[in-house]
Coordinates of C-alpha atoms and ligand atoms in Angstrom, one line a residue:
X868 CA -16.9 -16.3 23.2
X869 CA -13.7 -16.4 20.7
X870 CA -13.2 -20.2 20.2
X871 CA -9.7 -21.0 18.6
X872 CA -10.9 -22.7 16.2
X873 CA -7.6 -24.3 14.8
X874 CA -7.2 -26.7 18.5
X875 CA -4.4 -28.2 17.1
X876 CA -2.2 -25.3 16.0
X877 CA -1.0 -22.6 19.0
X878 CA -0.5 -19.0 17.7
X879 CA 3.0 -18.6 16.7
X880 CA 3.9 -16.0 19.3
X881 CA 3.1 -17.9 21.8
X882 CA 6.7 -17.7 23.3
X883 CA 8.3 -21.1 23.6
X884 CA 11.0 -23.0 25.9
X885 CA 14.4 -24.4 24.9
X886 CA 15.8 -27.1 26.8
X887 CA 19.4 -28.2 26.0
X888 CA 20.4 -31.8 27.0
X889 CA 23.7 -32.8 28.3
X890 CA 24.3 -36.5 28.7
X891 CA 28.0 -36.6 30.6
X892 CA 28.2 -37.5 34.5
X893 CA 31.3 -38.1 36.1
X894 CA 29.4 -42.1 36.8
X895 CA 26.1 -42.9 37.0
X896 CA 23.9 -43.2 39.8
X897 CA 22.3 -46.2 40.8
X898 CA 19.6 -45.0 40.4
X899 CA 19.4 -43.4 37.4
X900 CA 18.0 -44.1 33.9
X901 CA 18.3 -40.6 32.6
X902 CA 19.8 -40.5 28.9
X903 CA 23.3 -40.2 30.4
X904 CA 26.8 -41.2 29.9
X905 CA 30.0 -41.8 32.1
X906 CA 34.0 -42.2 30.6
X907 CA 32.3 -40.6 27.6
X908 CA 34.4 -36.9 28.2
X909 CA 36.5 -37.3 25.2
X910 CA 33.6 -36.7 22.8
X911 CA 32.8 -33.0 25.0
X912 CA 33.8 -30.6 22.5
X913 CA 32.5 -32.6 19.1
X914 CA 28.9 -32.6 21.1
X915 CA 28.5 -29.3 21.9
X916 CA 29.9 -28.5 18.5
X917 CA 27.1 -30.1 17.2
X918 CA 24.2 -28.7 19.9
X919 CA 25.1 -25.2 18.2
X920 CA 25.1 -26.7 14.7
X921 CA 21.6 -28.1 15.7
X922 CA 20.2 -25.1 17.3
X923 CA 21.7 -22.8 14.0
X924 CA 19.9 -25.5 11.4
X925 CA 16.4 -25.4 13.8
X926 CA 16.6 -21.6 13.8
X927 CA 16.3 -21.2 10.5
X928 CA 13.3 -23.6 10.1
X929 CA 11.9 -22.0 12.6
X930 CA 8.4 -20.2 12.5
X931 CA 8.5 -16.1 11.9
X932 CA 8.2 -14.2 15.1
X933 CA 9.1 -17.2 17.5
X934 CA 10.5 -15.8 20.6
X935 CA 12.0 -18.0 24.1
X936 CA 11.4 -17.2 27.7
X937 CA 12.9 -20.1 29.1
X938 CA 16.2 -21.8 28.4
X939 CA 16.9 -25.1 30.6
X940 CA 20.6 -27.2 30.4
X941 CA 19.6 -30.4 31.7
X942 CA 21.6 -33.7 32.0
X943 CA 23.2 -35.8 32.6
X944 CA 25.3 -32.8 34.7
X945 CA 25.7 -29.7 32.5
X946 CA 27.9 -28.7 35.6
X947 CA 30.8 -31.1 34.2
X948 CA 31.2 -28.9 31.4
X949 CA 33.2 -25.6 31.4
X950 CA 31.7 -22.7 31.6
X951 CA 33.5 -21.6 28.2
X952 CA 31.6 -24.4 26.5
X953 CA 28.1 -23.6 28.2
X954 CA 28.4 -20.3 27.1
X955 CA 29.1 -21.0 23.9
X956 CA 25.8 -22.9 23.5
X957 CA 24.0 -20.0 25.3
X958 CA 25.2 -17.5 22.9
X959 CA 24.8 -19.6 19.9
X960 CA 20.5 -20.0 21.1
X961 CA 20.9 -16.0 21.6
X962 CA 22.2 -15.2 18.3
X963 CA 19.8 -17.8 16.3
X964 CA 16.8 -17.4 18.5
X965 CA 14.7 -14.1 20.0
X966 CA 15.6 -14.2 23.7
X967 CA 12.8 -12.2 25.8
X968 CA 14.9 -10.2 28.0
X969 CA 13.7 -11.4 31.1
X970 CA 14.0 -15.1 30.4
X971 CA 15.0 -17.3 33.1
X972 CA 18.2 -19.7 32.1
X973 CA 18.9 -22.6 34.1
X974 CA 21.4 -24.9 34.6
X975 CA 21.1 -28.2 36.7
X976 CA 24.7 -28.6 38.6
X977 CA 25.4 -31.4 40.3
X978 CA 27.7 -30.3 43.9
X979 CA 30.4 -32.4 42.9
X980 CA 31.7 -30.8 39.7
X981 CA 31.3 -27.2 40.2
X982 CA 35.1 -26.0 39.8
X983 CA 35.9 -22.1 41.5
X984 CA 34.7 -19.7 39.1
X985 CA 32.3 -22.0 37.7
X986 CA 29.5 -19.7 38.7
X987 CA 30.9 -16.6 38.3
X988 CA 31.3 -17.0 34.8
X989 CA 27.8 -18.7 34.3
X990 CA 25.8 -15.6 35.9
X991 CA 28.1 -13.2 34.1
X992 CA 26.8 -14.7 30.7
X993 CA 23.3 -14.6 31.8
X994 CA 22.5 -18.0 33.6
X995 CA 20.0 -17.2 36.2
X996 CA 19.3 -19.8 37.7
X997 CA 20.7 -22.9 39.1
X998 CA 18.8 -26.5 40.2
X999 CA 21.4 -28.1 42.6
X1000 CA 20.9 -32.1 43.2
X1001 CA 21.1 -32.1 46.8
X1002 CA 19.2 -35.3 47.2
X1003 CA 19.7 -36.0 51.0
X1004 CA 21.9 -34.8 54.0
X1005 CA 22.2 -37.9 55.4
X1006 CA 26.1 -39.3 54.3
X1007 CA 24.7 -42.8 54.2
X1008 CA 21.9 -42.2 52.2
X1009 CA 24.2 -40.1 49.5
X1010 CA 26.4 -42.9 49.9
X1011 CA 23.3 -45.5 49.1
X1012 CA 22.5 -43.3 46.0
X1013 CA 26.2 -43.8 44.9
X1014 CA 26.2 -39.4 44.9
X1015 CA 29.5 -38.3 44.0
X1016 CA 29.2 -35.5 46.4
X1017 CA 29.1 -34.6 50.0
X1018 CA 26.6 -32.5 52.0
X1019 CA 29.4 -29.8 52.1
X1020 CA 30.1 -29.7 48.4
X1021 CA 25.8 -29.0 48.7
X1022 CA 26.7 -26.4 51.5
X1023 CA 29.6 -24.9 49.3
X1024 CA 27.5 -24.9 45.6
X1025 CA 24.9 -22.6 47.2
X1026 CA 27.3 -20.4 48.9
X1027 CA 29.5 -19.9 46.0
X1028 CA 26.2 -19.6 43.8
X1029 CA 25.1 -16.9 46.1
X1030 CA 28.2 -15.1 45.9
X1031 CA 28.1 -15.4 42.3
X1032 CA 25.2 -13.3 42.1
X1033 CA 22.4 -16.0 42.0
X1034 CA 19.2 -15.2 43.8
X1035 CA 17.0 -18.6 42.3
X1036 CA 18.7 -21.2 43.6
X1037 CA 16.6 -25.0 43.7
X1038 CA 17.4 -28.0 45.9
X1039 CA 16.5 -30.9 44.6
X1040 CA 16.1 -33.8 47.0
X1041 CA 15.2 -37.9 47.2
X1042 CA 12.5 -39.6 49.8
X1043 CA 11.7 -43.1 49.8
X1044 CA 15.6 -44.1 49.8
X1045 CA 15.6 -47.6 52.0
X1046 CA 17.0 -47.1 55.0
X1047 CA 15.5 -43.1 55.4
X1048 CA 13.6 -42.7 58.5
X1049 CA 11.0 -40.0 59.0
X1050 CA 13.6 -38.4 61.2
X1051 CA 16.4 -38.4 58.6
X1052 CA 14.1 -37.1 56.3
X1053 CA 13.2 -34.2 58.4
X1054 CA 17.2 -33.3 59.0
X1055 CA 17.5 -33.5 55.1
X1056 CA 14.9 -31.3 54.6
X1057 CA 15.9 -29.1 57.4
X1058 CA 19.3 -28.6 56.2
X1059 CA 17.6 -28.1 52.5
X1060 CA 15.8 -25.2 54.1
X1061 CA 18.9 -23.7 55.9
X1062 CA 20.2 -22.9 53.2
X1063 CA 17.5 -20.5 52.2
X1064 CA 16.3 -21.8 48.5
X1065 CA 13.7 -20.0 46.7
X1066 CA 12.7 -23.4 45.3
X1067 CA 12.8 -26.8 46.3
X1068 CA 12.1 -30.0 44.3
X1069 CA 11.1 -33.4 46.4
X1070 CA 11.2 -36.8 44.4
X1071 CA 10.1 -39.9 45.2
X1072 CA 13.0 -42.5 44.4
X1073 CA 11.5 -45.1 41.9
X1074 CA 13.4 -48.4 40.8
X1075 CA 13.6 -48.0 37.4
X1076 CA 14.5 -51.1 34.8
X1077 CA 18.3 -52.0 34.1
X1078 CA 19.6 -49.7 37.0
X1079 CA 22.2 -51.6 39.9
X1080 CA 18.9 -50.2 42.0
X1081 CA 16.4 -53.0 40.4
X1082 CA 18.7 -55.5 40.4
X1083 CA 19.8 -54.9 43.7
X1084 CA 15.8 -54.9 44.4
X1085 CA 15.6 -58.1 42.3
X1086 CA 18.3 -59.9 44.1
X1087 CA 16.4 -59.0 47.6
X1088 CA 19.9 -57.2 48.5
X1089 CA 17.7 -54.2 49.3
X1090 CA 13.9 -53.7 49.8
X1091 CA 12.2 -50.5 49.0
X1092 CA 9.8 -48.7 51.6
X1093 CA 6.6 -49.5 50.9
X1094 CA 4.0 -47.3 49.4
X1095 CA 2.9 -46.0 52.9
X1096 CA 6.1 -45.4 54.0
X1097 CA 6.7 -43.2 50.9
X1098 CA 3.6 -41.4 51.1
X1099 CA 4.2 -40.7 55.3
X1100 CA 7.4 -38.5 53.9
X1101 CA 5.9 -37.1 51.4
X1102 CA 2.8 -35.9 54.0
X1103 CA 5.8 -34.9 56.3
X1104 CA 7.0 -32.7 53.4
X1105 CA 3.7 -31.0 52.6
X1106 CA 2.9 -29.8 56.0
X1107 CA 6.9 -28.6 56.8
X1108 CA 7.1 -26.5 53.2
X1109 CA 3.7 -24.7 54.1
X1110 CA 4.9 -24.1 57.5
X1111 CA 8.5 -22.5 55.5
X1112 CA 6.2 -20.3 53.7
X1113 CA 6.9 -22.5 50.1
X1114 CA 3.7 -22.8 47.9
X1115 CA 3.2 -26.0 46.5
X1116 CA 2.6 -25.6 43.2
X1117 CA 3.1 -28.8 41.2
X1118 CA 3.3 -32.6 42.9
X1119 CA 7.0 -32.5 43.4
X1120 CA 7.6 -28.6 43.7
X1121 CA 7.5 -25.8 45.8
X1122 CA 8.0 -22.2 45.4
X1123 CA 9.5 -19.4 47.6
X1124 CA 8.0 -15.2 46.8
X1125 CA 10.5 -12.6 45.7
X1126 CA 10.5 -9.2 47.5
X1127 CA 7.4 -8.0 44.7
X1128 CA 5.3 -10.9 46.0
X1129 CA 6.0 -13.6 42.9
X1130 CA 6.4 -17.2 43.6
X1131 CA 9.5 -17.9 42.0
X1132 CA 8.4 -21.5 40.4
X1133 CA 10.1 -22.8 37.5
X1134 CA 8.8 -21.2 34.7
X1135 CA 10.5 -23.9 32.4
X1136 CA 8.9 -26.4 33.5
X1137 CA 5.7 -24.7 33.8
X1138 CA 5.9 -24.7 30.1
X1139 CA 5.7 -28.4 29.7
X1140 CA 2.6 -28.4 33.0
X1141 CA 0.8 -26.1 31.1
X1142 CA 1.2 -27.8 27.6
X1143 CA 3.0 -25.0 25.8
X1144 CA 5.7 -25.3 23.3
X1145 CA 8.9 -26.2 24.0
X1146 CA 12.3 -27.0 21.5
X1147 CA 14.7 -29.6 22.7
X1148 CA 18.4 -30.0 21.8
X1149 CA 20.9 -32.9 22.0
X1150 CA 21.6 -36.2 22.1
X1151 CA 17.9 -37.7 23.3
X1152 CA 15.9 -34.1 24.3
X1153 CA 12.4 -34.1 23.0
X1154 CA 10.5 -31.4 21.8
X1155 CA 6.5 -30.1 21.4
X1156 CA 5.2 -27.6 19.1
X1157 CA 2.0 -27.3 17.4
X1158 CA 0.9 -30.7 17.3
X1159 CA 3.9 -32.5 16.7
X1160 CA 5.9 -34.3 19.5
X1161 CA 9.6 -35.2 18.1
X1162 CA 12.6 -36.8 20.5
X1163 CA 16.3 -36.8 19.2
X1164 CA 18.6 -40.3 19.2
X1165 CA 20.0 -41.4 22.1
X1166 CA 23.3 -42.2 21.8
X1167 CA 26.0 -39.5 21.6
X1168 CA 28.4 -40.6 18.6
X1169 CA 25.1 -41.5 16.5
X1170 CA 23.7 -37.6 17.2
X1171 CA 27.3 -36.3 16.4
X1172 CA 27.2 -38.0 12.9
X1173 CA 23.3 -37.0 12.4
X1174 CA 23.7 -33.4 13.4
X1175 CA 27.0 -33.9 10.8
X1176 CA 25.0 -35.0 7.9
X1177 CA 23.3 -32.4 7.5
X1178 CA 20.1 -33.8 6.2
X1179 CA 17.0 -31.5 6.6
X1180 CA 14.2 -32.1 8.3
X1181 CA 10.5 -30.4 8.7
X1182 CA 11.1 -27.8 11.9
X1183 CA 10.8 -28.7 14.6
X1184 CA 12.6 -31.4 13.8
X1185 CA 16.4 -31.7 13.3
X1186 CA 18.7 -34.3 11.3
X1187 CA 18.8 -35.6 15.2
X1188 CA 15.4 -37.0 15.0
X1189 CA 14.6 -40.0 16.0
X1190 CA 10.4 -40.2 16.3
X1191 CA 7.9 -37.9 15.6
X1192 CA 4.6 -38.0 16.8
X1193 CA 1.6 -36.2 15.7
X1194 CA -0.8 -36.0 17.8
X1195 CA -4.5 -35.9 16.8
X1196 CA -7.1 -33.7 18.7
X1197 CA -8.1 -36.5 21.5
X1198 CA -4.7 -37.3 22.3
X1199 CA -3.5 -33.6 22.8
X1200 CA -6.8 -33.1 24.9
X1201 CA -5.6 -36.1 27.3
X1202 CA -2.1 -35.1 27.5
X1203 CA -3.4 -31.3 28.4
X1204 CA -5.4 -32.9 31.8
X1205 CA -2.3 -35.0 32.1
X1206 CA 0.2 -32.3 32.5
X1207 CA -2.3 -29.6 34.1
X1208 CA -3.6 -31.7 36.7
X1209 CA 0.4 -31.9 38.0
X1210 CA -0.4 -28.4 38.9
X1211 CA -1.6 -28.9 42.5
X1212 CA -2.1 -24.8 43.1
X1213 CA -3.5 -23.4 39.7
X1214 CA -5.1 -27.0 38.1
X1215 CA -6.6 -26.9 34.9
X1216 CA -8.8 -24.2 33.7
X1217 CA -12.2 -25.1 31.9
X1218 CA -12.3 -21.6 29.8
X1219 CA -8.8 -22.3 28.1
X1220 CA -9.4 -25.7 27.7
X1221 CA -12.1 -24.8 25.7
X1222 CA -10.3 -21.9 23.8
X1223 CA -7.6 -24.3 23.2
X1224 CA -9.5 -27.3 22.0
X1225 CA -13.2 -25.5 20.9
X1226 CA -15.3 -27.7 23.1
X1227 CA -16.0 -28.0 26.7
X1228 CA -13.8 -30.0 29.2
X1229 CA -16.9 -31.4 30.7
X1230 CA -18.3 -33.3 27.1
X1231 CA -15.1 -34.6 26.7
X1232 CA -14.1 -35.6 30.2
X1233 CA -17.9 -35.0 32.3
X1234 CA -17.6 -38.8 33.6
X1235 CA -13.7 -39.1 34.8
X1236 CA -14.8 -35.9 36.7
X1237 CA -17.5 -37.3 38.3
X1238 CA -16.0 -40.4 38.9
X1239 CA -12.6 -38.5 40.5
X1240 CA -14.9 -35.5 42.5
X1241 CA -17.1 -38.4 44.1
X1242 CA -13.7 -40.3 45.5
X1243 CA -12.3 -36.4 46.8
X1244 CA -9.3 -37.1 44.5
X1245 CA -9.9 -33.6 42.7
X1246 CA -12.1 -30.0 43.7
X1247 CA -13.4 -27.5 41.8
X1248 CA -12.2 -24.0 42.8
X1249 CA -12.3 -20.6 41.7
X1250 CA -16.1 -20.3 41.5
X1251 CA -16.0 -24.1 39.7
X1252 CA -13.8 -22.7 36.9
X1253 CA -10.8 -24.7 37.4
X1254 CA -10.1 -28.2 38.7
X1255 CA -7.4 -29.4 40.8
X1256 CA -5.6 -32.5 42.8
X1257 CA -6.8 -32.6 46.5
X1258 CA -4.7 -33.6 49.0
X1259 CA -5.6 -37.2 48.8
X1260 CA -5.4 -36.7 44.5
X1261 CA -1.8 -35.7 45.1
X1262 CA -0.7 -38.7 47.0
X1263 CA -2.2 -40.7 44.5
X1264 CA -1.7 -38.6 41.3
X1265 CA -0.3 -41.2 39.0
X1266 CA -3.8 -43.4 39.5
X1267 CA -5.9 -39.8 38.9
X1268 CA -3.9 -39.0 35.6
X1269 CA -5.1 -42.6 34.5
X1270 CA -9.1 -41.6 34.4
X1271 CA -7.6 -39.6 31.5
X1272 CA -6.0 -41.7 28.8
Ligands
SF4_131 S1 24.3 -37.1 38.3 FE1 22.1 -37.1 37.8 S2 22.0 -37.6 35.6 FE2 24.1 -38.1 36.3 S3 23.9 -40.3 36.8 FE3 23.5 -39.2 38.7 S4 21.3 -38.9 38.8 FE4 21.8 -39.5 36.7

């Protein structure tokens, strides 16, 4: 068997992902600790001035040979921008990087900032796909969330995405909000499905520190449903996407087929699940290649000025960076189970975790195995070449991925 020998170092052409952070929202959720910035509009045009200044610079430190198959604008809302200014960034990565011509480019929209025409003129510069944050369907709960959107801007987004020409459309919704009741659930989830997505994404809502949520928590204004509560939903959901026909494919995402039989799952963010390189750009956007983890600062003036300076830095790193991380041979074999084991339907394979690393998964993680198999969290499948979550391993997926680090 060919072993790569060099574990730490992926071939070159392995293609990589591009994911392009924009921190502006309209206000910020409660509930939301995202790198992400409200009343901040006025500094629009110097930012994305400096993504494309960032993404030239990077380009031309950048490996021989590299090409992209996935571009993702994340936020924050990228919807807030115009679409003159997102496809200015999108041509900028096209003329500095080698875009595969059947690359999928996202762009997470938020249902209350998509102005007429927004989409048209995304699809017509190549955008092919849009993640919509649904989140509920229940006007209280949005309300709860502090959304800035109704269930009929949701309604209108996909219709006006649709006639826009986009045919990978992703709802992304919240359970576990206080107050949801299996039955609200189930009409979100119903009107999700009405509306005919090819991919849906189901999070649980988690207080996270310094949000009006936890201190709302803290100040017993609110409670949160309790684990079992959370984990009824999330049951709920499993059994009603199988019975749509999705294919549950990672913890929190399922998949619809196209007419040629393909799931249509997000193939950016399979990038990251299967633990594959991936260049990030803006204010706080991380980025993995080789065996080097970097993440950009935080703060949008401070990434202005960096990306301004001008100062160079090793690729893939950019005068934007903040930390860099490399990561020695254990660590990148943890982190590998850690991401792969997310993927509920294809798991972790034992032959390319030996390719990758030139040793086999069961020396290095035999006991956690056992220990996992003998308490049903994870199954072998595919004649025992591959390993993956169990039903009971998904609802408790943060305690399996543990065993590993
Ligand atoms: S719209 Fe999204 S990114 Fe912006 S504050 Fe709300 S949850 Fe956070």
């Amino acid at each position: 068997m060919q072993v790569n020998q060099r574990y730490d170092i992926l071939p070159t052409m392995i293609p990589v992902s591009i994911y392009i952070h924009i921190p502006f929202c309209v206000h910020r959720c409660a509930y939301c600790d995202f790198n992400t910035y409200a009343g901040m509009e006025k500094w629009i045009p110097a930012y994305t001035e400096a993504l494309c200044r960032e993404i030239a610079v990077v380009s031309e430190a950048a490996p021989e040979g590299i090409s992209v198959q996935t571009i993702f604008f994340g936020g924050g809302t990228p919807s807030y921008l115009s679409a003159s200014l997102l496809n200015k960034v999108l041509h900028t990565v096209r003329s500095h990087f080698q875009v595969m011509e059947k690359a999928e480019i996202s762009l997470e929209a938020n249902p209350g900032t998509v102005e007429p025409h927004l989409f048209e003129e995304l699809r017509e510069a190549g955008f092919n796909r849009l993640s919509i944050g649904m989140q509920s369907a229940i006007p209280k709960e949005l309300k709860f969330l502090t959304r800035i959107h109704t269930v009929e801007d949701v309604q209108n987004s996909v219709i006006q995405a649709r006639k826009a020409g986009f045919q990978n459309i992703n709802l992304d919704l919240i359970f576990g909000i206080p107050g949801q009741t299996i039955q609200t659930w189930k009409n979100s989830l119903e009107f999700a499905l009405s509306l005919q997505p090819e991919h849906v994404s189901l999070y649980s809502l988690t207080v996270e520190e310094g949000t009006p949520l936890n201190h709302w928590v803290e100040e017993g204004k609110i409670s949160m449903p309790s684990d079992d509560d959370a984990a009824e939903l999330y049951e709920y959901s499993m059994d009603a996407m199988a019975e749509a026909g999705y294919l549950q494919y990672e913890i929190s995402n399922w998949a619809k087929q196209d007419l040629n039989g393909d799931w249509l799952m997000c193939r950016h963010n399979l990038q990251y699940w299967r633990y594959l390189p991936y260049l990030g750009f803006g204010a706080g956007s991380h980025g993995f290649f080789e065996n080097t983890r970097i993440s950009n600062v935080l703060g949008i003036p401070e990434y202005i000025n960096r990306i301004k300076s001008l100062s160079s830095h090793q690729f893939p790193a950019s005068a934007a960076v903040d930390q860099i991380l490399i990561l020695d041979r254990q660590e990148q074999m943890k982190e590998f189970m850690m991401v792969g084991l997310r993927l509920t339907h294809e798991g972790v394979s034992l032959l390319e975790f030996y390719h990758r690393f030139g040793v086999s998964l069961l020396e290095v993680f035999g006991k956690e195995i056992e220990f996992l198999l003998a308490r049903g969290l994870i199954e072998w499948f595919n004649e025992n070449k591959r390993l993956r979550l169990t039903k009971r391993g998904k609802l408790l997926g943060n305690q399996v991925f543990l065993y590993f680090v």
